[in-house]
PDB file of C-alpha atoms in Angstrom:
ATOM      1  CA  GLU A 948     -10.499  13.461   7.297  1.00  0.00           C
ATOM      2  CA  PRO A 949      -9.601  10.349   9.363  1.00  0.00           C
ATOM      3  CA  GLU A 950      -6.117   9.000   8.780  1.00  0.00           C
ATOM      4  CA  VAL A 951      -3.756   6.268   9.939  1.00  0.00           C
ATOM      5  CA  THR A 952      -0.951   7.537  12.146  1.00  0.00           C
ATOM      6  CA  GLN A 953       2.372   5.877  12.953  1.00  0.00           C
ATOM      7  CA  THR A 954       5.108   6.419  15.512  1.00  0.00           C
ATOM      8  CA  PRO A 955       7.994   6.897  15.514  1.00  0.00           C
ATOM      9  CA  SER A 956       8.663   8.388  12.105  1.00  0.00           C
ATOM     10  CA  HIS A 957      12.266   7.166  12.267  1.00  0.00           C
ATOM     11  CA  GLN A 958      13.792   4.440  14.442  1.00  0.00           C
ATOM     12  CA  VAL A 959      17.481   3.616  14.576  1.00  0.00           C
ATOM     13  CA  THR A 960      18.521   0.429  16.341  1.00  0.00           C
ATOM     14  CA  GLN A 961      21.460  -1.917  16.725  1.00  0.00           C
ATOM     15  CA  MET A 962      21.372  -5.356  15.130  1.00  0.00           C
ATOM     16  CA  GLY A 963      19.900  -7.894  17.534  1.00  0.00           C
ATOM     17  CA  GLN A 964      17.786  -5.370  19.418  1.00  0.00           C
ATOM     18  CA  GLU A 965      14.007  -5.516  19.694  1.00  0.00           C
ATOM     19  CA  VAL A 966      11.880  -2.771  18.171  1.00  0.00           C
ATOM     20  CA  ILE A 967       8.189  -1.983  18.413  1.00  0.00           C
ATOM     21  CA  LEU A 968       6.512   0.064  15.721  1.00  0.00           C
ATOM     22  CA  ARG A 969       3.199   1.655  16.593  1.00  0.00           C
ATOM     23  CA  CYS A 970       0.135   2.509  14.569  1.00  0.00           C
ATOM     24  CA  VAL A 971      -3.265   4.031  15.257  1.00  0.00           C
ATOM     25  CA  PRO A 972      -5.664   2.813  12.544  1.00  0.00           C
ATOM     26  CA  ILE A 973      -8.741   4.737  11.395  1.00  0.00           C
ATOM     27  CA  SER A 974     -11.228   4.477  14.234  1.00  0.00           C
ATOM     28  CA  ASN A 975     -14.109   2.546  12.623  1.00  0.00           C
ATOM     29  CA  HIS A 976     -11.861   0.147  10.692  1.00  0.00           C
ATOM     30  CA  LEU A 977     -11.691  -3.481  11.705  1.00  0.00           C
ATOM     31  CA  TYR A 978      -8.896  -4.849   9.499  1.00  0.00           C
ATOM     32  CA  PHE A 979      -5.276  -3.927  10.071  1.00  0.00           C
ATOM     33  CA  TYR A 980      -2.149  -4.588   8.040  1.00  0.00           C
ATOM     34  CA  TRP A 981       1.601  -4.155   8.017  1.00  0.00           C
ATOM     35  CA  TYR A 982       3.627  -3.725   4.835  1.00  0.00           C
ATOM     36  CA  ARG A 983       7.255  -2.873   4.286  1.00  0.00           C
ATOM     37  CA  GLN A 984       9.193  -1.191   1.505  1.00  0.00           C
ATOM     38  CA  ILE A 985      12.933  -1.667   1.199  1.00  0.00           C
ATOM     39  CA  LEU A 986      14.552   1.355  -0.423  1.00  0.00           C
ATOM     40  CA  GLY A 987      13.950   1.338  -4.162  1.00  0.00           C
ATOM     41  CA  GLN A 988      11.763  -1.774  -4.081  1.00  0.00           C
ATOM     42  CA  LYS A 989       8.072  -2.677  -4.133  1.00  0.00           C
ATOM     43  CA  VAL A 990       5.719  -2.346  -1.203  1.00  0.00           C
ATOM     44  CA  GLU A 991       5.437  -5.874   0.263  1.00  0.00           C
ATOM     45  CA  PHE A 992       2.721  -7.379   2.438  1.00  0.00           C
ATOM     46  CA  LEU A 993       3.705  -8.685   5.863  1.00  0.00           C
ATOM     47  CA  VAL A 994       0.547  -9.493   7.830  1.00  0.00           C
ATOM     48  CA  SER A 995      -3.153  -8.814   8.230  1.00  0.00           C
ATOM     49  CA  PHE A 996      -5.045  -8.823  11.532  1.00  0.00           C
ATOM     50  CA  TYR A 997      -8.753  -9.103  12.247  1.00  0.00           C
ATOM     51  CA  ASN A 998     -10.766  -9.844  15.354  1.00  0.00           C
ATOM     52  CA  ASN A 999      -7.627 -10.039  17.503  1.00  0.00           C
ATOM     53  CA  GLU A1000      -5.856 -12.636  15.438  1.00  0.00           C
ATOM     54  CA  ILE A1001      -3.630 -12.924  12.403  1.00  0.00           C
ATOM     55  CA  SER A1002      -5.735 -13.413   9.299  1.00  0.00           C
ATOM     56  CA  GLU A1003      -2.995 -13.801   6.697  1.00  0.00           C
ATOM     57  CA  LYS A1004       0.794 -13.541   6.683  1.00  0.00           C
ATOM     58  CA  SER A1005       3.557 -13.639   4.117  1.00  0.00           C
ATOM     59  CA  GLU A1006       6.769 -15.643   4.064  1.00  0.00           C
ATOM     60  CA  ILE A1007       8.601 -12.555   5.293  1.00  0.00           C
ATOM     61  CA  PHE A1008       6.594 -12.609   8.533  1.00  0.00           C
ATOM     62  CA  ASP A1009       8.619 -15.249  10.369  1.00  0.00           C
ATOM     63  CA  ASP A1010       8.989 -15.989  14.087  1.00  0.00           C
ATOM     64  CA  GLN A1011      10.964 -12.792  14.596  1.00  0.00           C
ATOM     65  CA  PHE A1012       7.832 -10.756  13.916  1.00  0.00           C
ATOM     66  CA  SER A1013       4.684 -10.410  15.991  1.00  0.00           C
ATOM     67  CA  VAL A1014       1.655  -8.147  15.999  1.00  0.00           C
ATOM     68  CA  GLU A1015      -0.646  -7.056  18.750  1.00  0.00           C
ATOM     69  CA  ARG A1016      -3.636  -4.836  19.400  1.00  0.00           C
ATOM     70  CA  PRO A1017      -2.888  -3.950  23.026  1.00  0.00           C
ATOM     71  CA  ASP A1018      -5.891  -1.661  23.443  1.00  0.00           C
ATOM     72  CA  GLY A1019      -8.822  -0.263  21.484  1.00  0.00           C
ATOM     73  CA  SER A1020      -6.783   2.110  19.373  1.00  0.00           C
ATOM     74  CA  ASN A1021      -3.201   0.910  18.893  1.00  0.00           C
ATOM     75  CA  PHE A1022      -1.797  -1.766  16.593  1.00  0.00           C
ATOM     76  CA  THR A1023       1.858  -2.749  16.963  1.00  0.00           C
ATOM     77  CA  LEU A1024       4.524  -4.634  15.036  1.00  0.00           C
ATOM     78  CA  LYS A1025       7.372  -6.105  17.074  1.00  0.00           C
ATOM     79  CA  ILE A1026      10.642  -7.357  15.632  1.00  0.00           C
ATOM     80  CA  ARG A1027      12.360  -9.422  18.319  1.00  0.00           C
ATOM     81  CA  SER A1028      15.947  -9.460  17.099  1.00  0.00           C
ATOM     82  CA  THR A1029      16.558  -7.059  14.255  1.00  0.00           C
ATOM     83  CA  LYS A1030      18.796  -7.885  11.306  1.00  0.00           C
ATOM     84  CA  LEU A1031      20.481  -5.532   8.865  1.00  0.00           C
ATOM     85  CA  GLU A1032      18.048  -6.655   6.173  1.00  0.00           C
ATOM     86  CA  ASP A1033      15.084  -5.463   8.270  1.00  0.00           C
ATOM     87  CA  SER A1034      16.034  -1.881   7.398  1.00  0.00           C
ATOM     88  CA  ALA A1035      13.042  -0.533   5.463  1.00  0.00           C
ATOM     89  CA  MET A1036       9.991   1.715   5.616  1.00  0.00           C
ATOM     90  CA  TYR A1037       7.204  -0.017   7.513  1.00  0.00           C
ATOM     91  CA  PHE A1038       3.657   0.998   6.673  1.00  0.00           C
ATOM     92  CA  CYS A1039       0.545   0.302   8.677  1.00  0.00           C
ATOM     93  CA  ALA A1040      -2.791   0.202   6.868  1.00  0.00           C
ATOM     94  CA  SER A1041      -6.409  -0.276   7.844  1.00  0.00           C
ATOM     95  CA  SER A1042      -9.617  -1.047   6.022  1.00  0.00           C
ATOM     96  CA  GLU A1043     -13.334  -1.314   6.588  1.00  0.00           C
ATOM     97  CA  GLN A1044     -14.828  -4.229   4.711  1.00  0.00           C
ATOM     98  CA  ILE A1045     -18.257  -3.380   3.422  1.00  0.00           C
ATOM     99  CA  ARG A1046     -20.246  -6.407   2.428  1.00  0.00           C
ATOM    100  CA  GLY A1047     -23.155  -6.322   0.021  1.00  0.00           C
ATOM    101  CA  GLY A1048     -24.518  -9.726  -0.939  1.00  0.00           C
ATOM    102  CA  ALA A1049     -21.630 -11.633  -2.450  1.00  0.00           C
ATOM    103  CA  ALA A1050     -19.556  -8.495  -3.008  1.00  0.00           C
ATOM    104  CA  ILE A1051     -16.962  -7.060  -0.630  1.00  0.00           C
ATOM    105  CA  TRP A1052     -15.782  -3.480  -0.971  1.00  0.00           C
ATOM    106  CA  ASP A1053     -12.448  -2.947   0.681  1.00  0.00           C
ATOM    107  CA  THR A1054      -9.857  -0.184   0.371  1.00  0.00           C
ATOM    108  CA  GLN A1055      -6.698  -0.127   2.474  1.00  0.00           C
ATOM    109  CA  TYR A1056      -5.572   3.271   3.753  1.00  0.00           C
ATOM    110  CA  PHE A1057      -1.915   3.654   4.593  1.00  0.00           C
ATOM    111  CA  GLY A1058      -0.078   5.566   7.269  1.00  0.00           C
ATOM    112  CA  PRO A1059       2.986   7.761   6.671  1.00  0.00           C
ATOM    113  CA  GLY A1060       5.411   4.990   7.643  1.00  0.00           C
ATOM    114  CA  THR A1061       8.234   4.375  10.086  1.00  0.00           C
ATOM    115  CA  ARG A1062      11.734   4.341   8.657  1.00  0.00           C
ATOM    116  CA  LEU A1063      13.646   1.575  10.462  1.00  0.00           C
ATOM    117  CA  THR A1064      17.432   1.679  10.240  1.00  0.00           C
ATOM    118  CA  VAL A1065      19.337  -1.295  11.653  1.00  0.00           C
ATOM    119  CA  LEU A1066      23.043  -0.707  12.254  1.00  0.00           C
TER     120      LEU A1066
ATOM    121  CA  GLU B1131       1.113 -16.418  -9.215  1.00  0.00           C
ATOM    122  CA  ASP B1132      -0.609 -13.068  -8.885  1.00  0.00           C
ATOM    123  CA  GLN B1133       1.485 -10.188 -10.193  1.00  0.00           C
ATOM    124  CA  VAL B1134       1.417  -6.563 -11.287  1.00  0.00           C
ATOM    125  CA  THR B1135       3.584  -4.944 -13.964  1.00  0.00           C
ATOM    126  CA  GLN B1136       3.643  -1.198 -14.437  1.00  0.00           C
ATOM    127  CA  SER B1137       4.967   0.751 -17.407  1.00  0.00           C
ATOM    128  CA  PRO B1138       6.785   2.904 -18.080  1.00  0.00           C
ATOM    129  CA  GLU B1139       9.144   2.836 -15.075  1.00  0.00           C
ATOM    130  CA  ALA B1140       9.630   6.580 -15.377  1.00  0.00           C
ATOM    131  CA  LEU B1141       7.963   9.335 -17.371  1.00  0.00           C
ATOM    132  CA  ARG B1142       8.901  12.957 -17.846  1.00  0.00           C
ATOM    133  CA  LEU B1143       6.237  15.297 -19.228  1.00  0.00           C
ATOM    134  CA  GLN B1144       5.958  18.983 -19.823  1.00  0.00           C
ATOM    135  CA  GLU B1145       3.278  20.772 -17.823  1.00  0.00           C
ATOM    136  CA  GLY B1146      -0.002  20.381 -19.708  1.00  0.00           C
ATOM    137  CA  GLU B1147       1.167  17.337 -21.697  1.00  0.00           C
ATOM    138  CA  SER B1148      -1.392  14.557 -21.179  1.00  0.00           C
ATOM    139  CA  SER B1149      -0.374  10.881 -20.992  1.00  0.00           C
ATOM    140  CA  SER B1150      -1.312   7.463 -19.609  1.00  0.00           C
ATOM    141  CA  LEU B1151       0.310   5.029 -17.201  1.00  0.00           C
ATOM    142  CA  ASN B1152      -0.236   1.311 -17.678  1.00  0.00           C
ATOM    143  CA  CYS B1153      -0.790  -1.466 -15.147  1.00  0.00           C
ATOM    144  CA  SER B1154      -0.975  -5.061 -16.396  1.00  0.00           C
ATOM    145  CA  TYR B1155      -2.069  -7.671 -13.918  1.00  0.00           C
ATOM    146  CA  THR B1156      -2.654 -11.364 -13.468  1.00  0.00           C
ATOM    147  CA  VAL B1157      -4.755 -12.455 -10.545  1.00  0.00           C
ATOM    148  CA  SER B1158      -6.738 -15.584  -9.776  1.00  0.00           C
ATOM    149  CA  GLY B1159      -9.968 -13.648  -9.288  1.00  0.00           C
ATOM    150  CA  LEU B1160      -9.962  -9.871  -9.070  1.00  0.00           C
ATOM    151  CA  ARG B1161     -11.535  -8.425  -5.949  1.00  0.00           C
ATOM    152  CA  GLY B1162     -10.201  -4.925  -6.540  1.00  0.00           C
ATOM    153  CA  LEU B1163      -7.549  -2.918  -8.360  1.00  0.00           C
ATOM    154  CA  PHE B1164      -6.123   0.094  -6.569  1.00  0.00           C
ATOM    155  CA  TRP B1165      -4.173   3.177  -7.596  1.00  0.00           C
ATOM    156  CA  TYR B1166      -2.087   5.001  -5.043  1.00  0.00           C
ATOM    157  CA  ARG B1167       0.200   8.011  -5.209  1.00  0.00           C
ATOM    158  CA  GLN B1168       3.460   7.931  -3.247  1.00  0.00           C
ATOM    159  CA  ASP B1169       5.668  10.929  -2.583  1.00  0.00           C
ATOM    160  CA  PRO B1170       9.325  10.337  -1.566  1.00  0.00           C
ATOM    161  CA  GLY B1171       9.618   9.086   2.015  1.00  0.00           C
ATOM    162  CA  LYS B1172       5.828   8.969   2.480  1.00  0.00           C
ATOM    163  CA  GLY B1173       3.126   6.333   2.607  1.00  0.00           C
ATOM    164  CA  PRO B1174       0.902   5.384  -0.343  1.00  0.00           C
ATOM    165  CA  GLU B1175      -1.990   7.829  -0.674  1.00  0.00           C
ATOM    166  CA  PHE B1176      -5.217   6.266  -1.939  1.00  0.00           C
ATOM    167  CA  LEU B1177      -6.545   7.482  -5.272  1.00  0.00           C
ATOM    168  CA  PHE B1178      -9.005   4.956  -6.755  1.00  0.00           C
ATOM    169  CA  THR B1179     -10.485   1.490  -6.386  1.00  0.00           C
ATOM    170  CA  LEU B1180     -11.854  -0.310  -9.460  1.00  0.00           C
ATOM    171  CA  TYR B1181     -13.826  -3.534  -9.135  1.00  0.00           C
ATOM    172  CA  SER B1182     -14.959  -4.662 -12.585  1.00  0.00           C
ATOM    173  CA  ALA B1183     -13.973  -4.388 -16.235  1.00  0.00           C
ATOM    174  CA  GLY B1184     -15.372  -1.286 -17.869  1.00  0.00           C
ATOM    175  CA  GLU B1185     -15.384   0.728 -14.682  1.00  0.00           C
ATOM    176  CA  GLU B1186     -13.935   4.256 -14.742  1.00  0.00           C
ATOM    177  CA  LYS B1187     -13.268   6.740 -11.942  1.00  0.00           C
ATOM    178  CA  GLU B1188     -12.107  10.358 -12.057  1.00  0.00           C
ATOM    179  CA  LYS B1189     -10.547  12.766  -9.626  1.00  0.00           C
ATOM    180  CA  GLU B1190      -9.363  16.183 -10.762  1.00  0.00           C
ATOM    181  CA  ARG B1191      -6.820  15.589 -13.576  1.00  0.00           C
ATOM    182  CA  LEU B1192      -6.735  11.804 -13.090  1.00  0.00           C
ATOM    183  CA  LYS B1193      -8.941   9.118 -14.589  1.00  0.00           C
ATOM    184  CA  ALA B1194      -8.550   5.398 -13.964  1.00  0.00           C
ATOM    185  CA  THR B1195      -9.972   2.705 -16.244  1.00  0.00           C
ATOM    186  CA  LEU B1196     -10.065  -1.079 -15.987  1.00  0.00           C
ATOM    187  CA  THR B1197     -10.175  -3.986 -18.421  1.00  0.00           C
ATOM    188  CA  LYS B1198      -9.873  -7.704 -17.702  1.00  0.00           C
ATOM    189  CA  LYS B1199      -6.087  -7.595 -18.025  1.00  0.00           C
ATOM    190  CA  GLU B1200      -4.958  -4.037 -17.429  1.00  0.00           C
ATOM    191  CA  SER B1201      -5.713  -0.654 -15.980  1.00  0.00           C
ATOM    192  CA  PHE B1202      -4.755   2.788 -17.185  1.00  0.00           C
ATOM    193  CA  LEU B1203      -4.244   5.951 -15.205  1.00  0.00           C
ATOM    194  CA  HIS B1204      -4.818   8.867 -17.554  1.00  0.00           C
ATOM    195  CA  ILE B1205      -3.449  12.212 -16.512  1.00  0.00           C
ATOM    196  CA  THR B1206      -4.856  15.240 -18.312  1.00  0.00           C
ATOM    197  CA  ALA B1207      -2.981  18.566 -18.466  1.00  0.00           C
ATOM    198  CA  PRO B1208      -0.692  17.659 -15.547  1.00  0.00           C
ATOM    199  CA  LYS B1209       0.881  20.202 -13.229  1.00  0.00           C
ATOM    200  CA  PRO B1210       4.262  20.015 -11.444  1.00  0.00           C
ATOM    201  CA  GLU B1211       2.472  19.060  -8.207  1.00  0.00           C
ATOM    202  CA  ASP B1212       1.344  15.837  -9.901  1.00  0.00           C
ATOM    203  CA  SER B1213       4.963  14.652  -9.825  1.00  0.00           C
ATOM    204  CA  ALA B1214       5.111  11.469  -7.716  1.00  0.00           C
ATOM    205  CA  THR B1215       5.346   7.707  -8.010  1.00  0.00           C
ATOM    206  CA  TYR B1216       2.028   6.131  -8.981  1.00  0.00           C
ATOM    207  CA  LEU B1217       1.461   2.634  -7.641  1.00  0.00           C
ATOM    208  CA  CYS B1218      -0.970   0.042  -8.939  1.00  0.00           C
ATOM    209  CA  ALA B1219      -2.036  -2.852  -6.720  1.00  0.00           C
ATOM    210  CA  VAL B1220      -4.443  -5.791  -6.967  1.00  0.00           C
ATOM    211  CA  GLN B1221      -6.314  -7.901  -4.462  1.00  0.00           C
ATOM    212  CA  ALA B1222      -7.618 -11.397  -5.137  1.00  0.00           C
ATOM    213  CA  PHE B1223     -10.968 -12.572  -3.796  1.00  0.00           C
ATOM    214  CA  GLU B1224      -9.466 -14.981  -1.305  1.00  0.00           C
ATOM    215  CA  ASP B1225      -6.737 -12.646  -0.028  1.00  0.00           C
ATOM    216  CA  ASP B1226      -6.374  -9.925   2.563  1.00  0.00           C
ATOM    217  CA  LYS B1227      -3.108  -8.727   1.040  1.00  0.00           C
ATOM    218  CA  ILE B1228      -2.749  -6.399  -1.891  1.00  0.00           C
ATOM    219  CA  ILE B1229       0.093  -6.939  -4.355  1.00  0.00           C
ATOM    220  CA  PHE B1230       1.868  -3.856  -5.583  1.00  0.00           C
ATOM    221  CA  GLY B1231       3.665  -3.096  -8.807  1.00  0.00           C
ATOM    222  CA  LYS B1232       7.001  -1.287  -8.825  1.00  0.00           C
ATOM    223  CA  GLY B1233       5.337   1.978  -9.747  1.00  0.00           C
ATOM    224  CA  THR B1234       5.771   4.653 -12.398  1.00  0.00           C
ATOM    225  CA  ARG B1235       7.858   7.682 -11.403  1.00  0.00           C
ATOM    226  CA  LEU B1236       6.164  10.684 -12.980  1.00  0.00           C
ATOM    227  CA  HIS B1237       7.984  13.994 -13.287  1.00  0.00           C
ATOM    228  CA  ILE B1238       6.142  17.044 -14.614  1.00  0.00           C
ATOM    229  CA  LEU B1239       8.385  19.848 -15.822  1.00  0.00           C
ATOM    230  CA  PRO B1240       7.135  23.437 -15.440  1.00  0.00           C
TER     231      PRO B1240
END
């Protein structure tokens, strides 16, 4: 069964350093997302990406964050200068929007996550 | 503001003891309601998508139902391997994002 994969599974970095989290979405999916989950809290939306551009972003997704689809399979999240409060699990997700008349069927499938620890 | 409230926060059941988890939601226009299972340190694992009031879906010991204001995840004769956090999430028509609740931590005792 196709699945979303993410690397690395765990990333430790020093405050102020840049990190890049990588994801390989499900191959026939066209919509890509990043979410994060701080320990003990809700899963929160960061950004969605479609047709090589950001489709929607949350208030969390400030200028320190960027996303890119560098090739036909990878989808990355870059944090330019990490802060202590960026420590969290980061989940990539992908979906295939299926349109039927006015209806849109859309389920987001999540990867296993990258645990980011900022020291 | 769109939001999702799940109850109870935690639930302990004996193996075989059936129960239901609740998800109350407010959303400007519901595009879909999702149930996911999350094991500790893992990503949300998709269970069900519901699109309209009255819809029901089943998978093994789980059944999800939807009304205009809430959804229930019924678990019948649970086993210890059903222990996990169950997340409810909603998506509005105009949004890409899905909004998650805090989840219900389910623990099934053998």
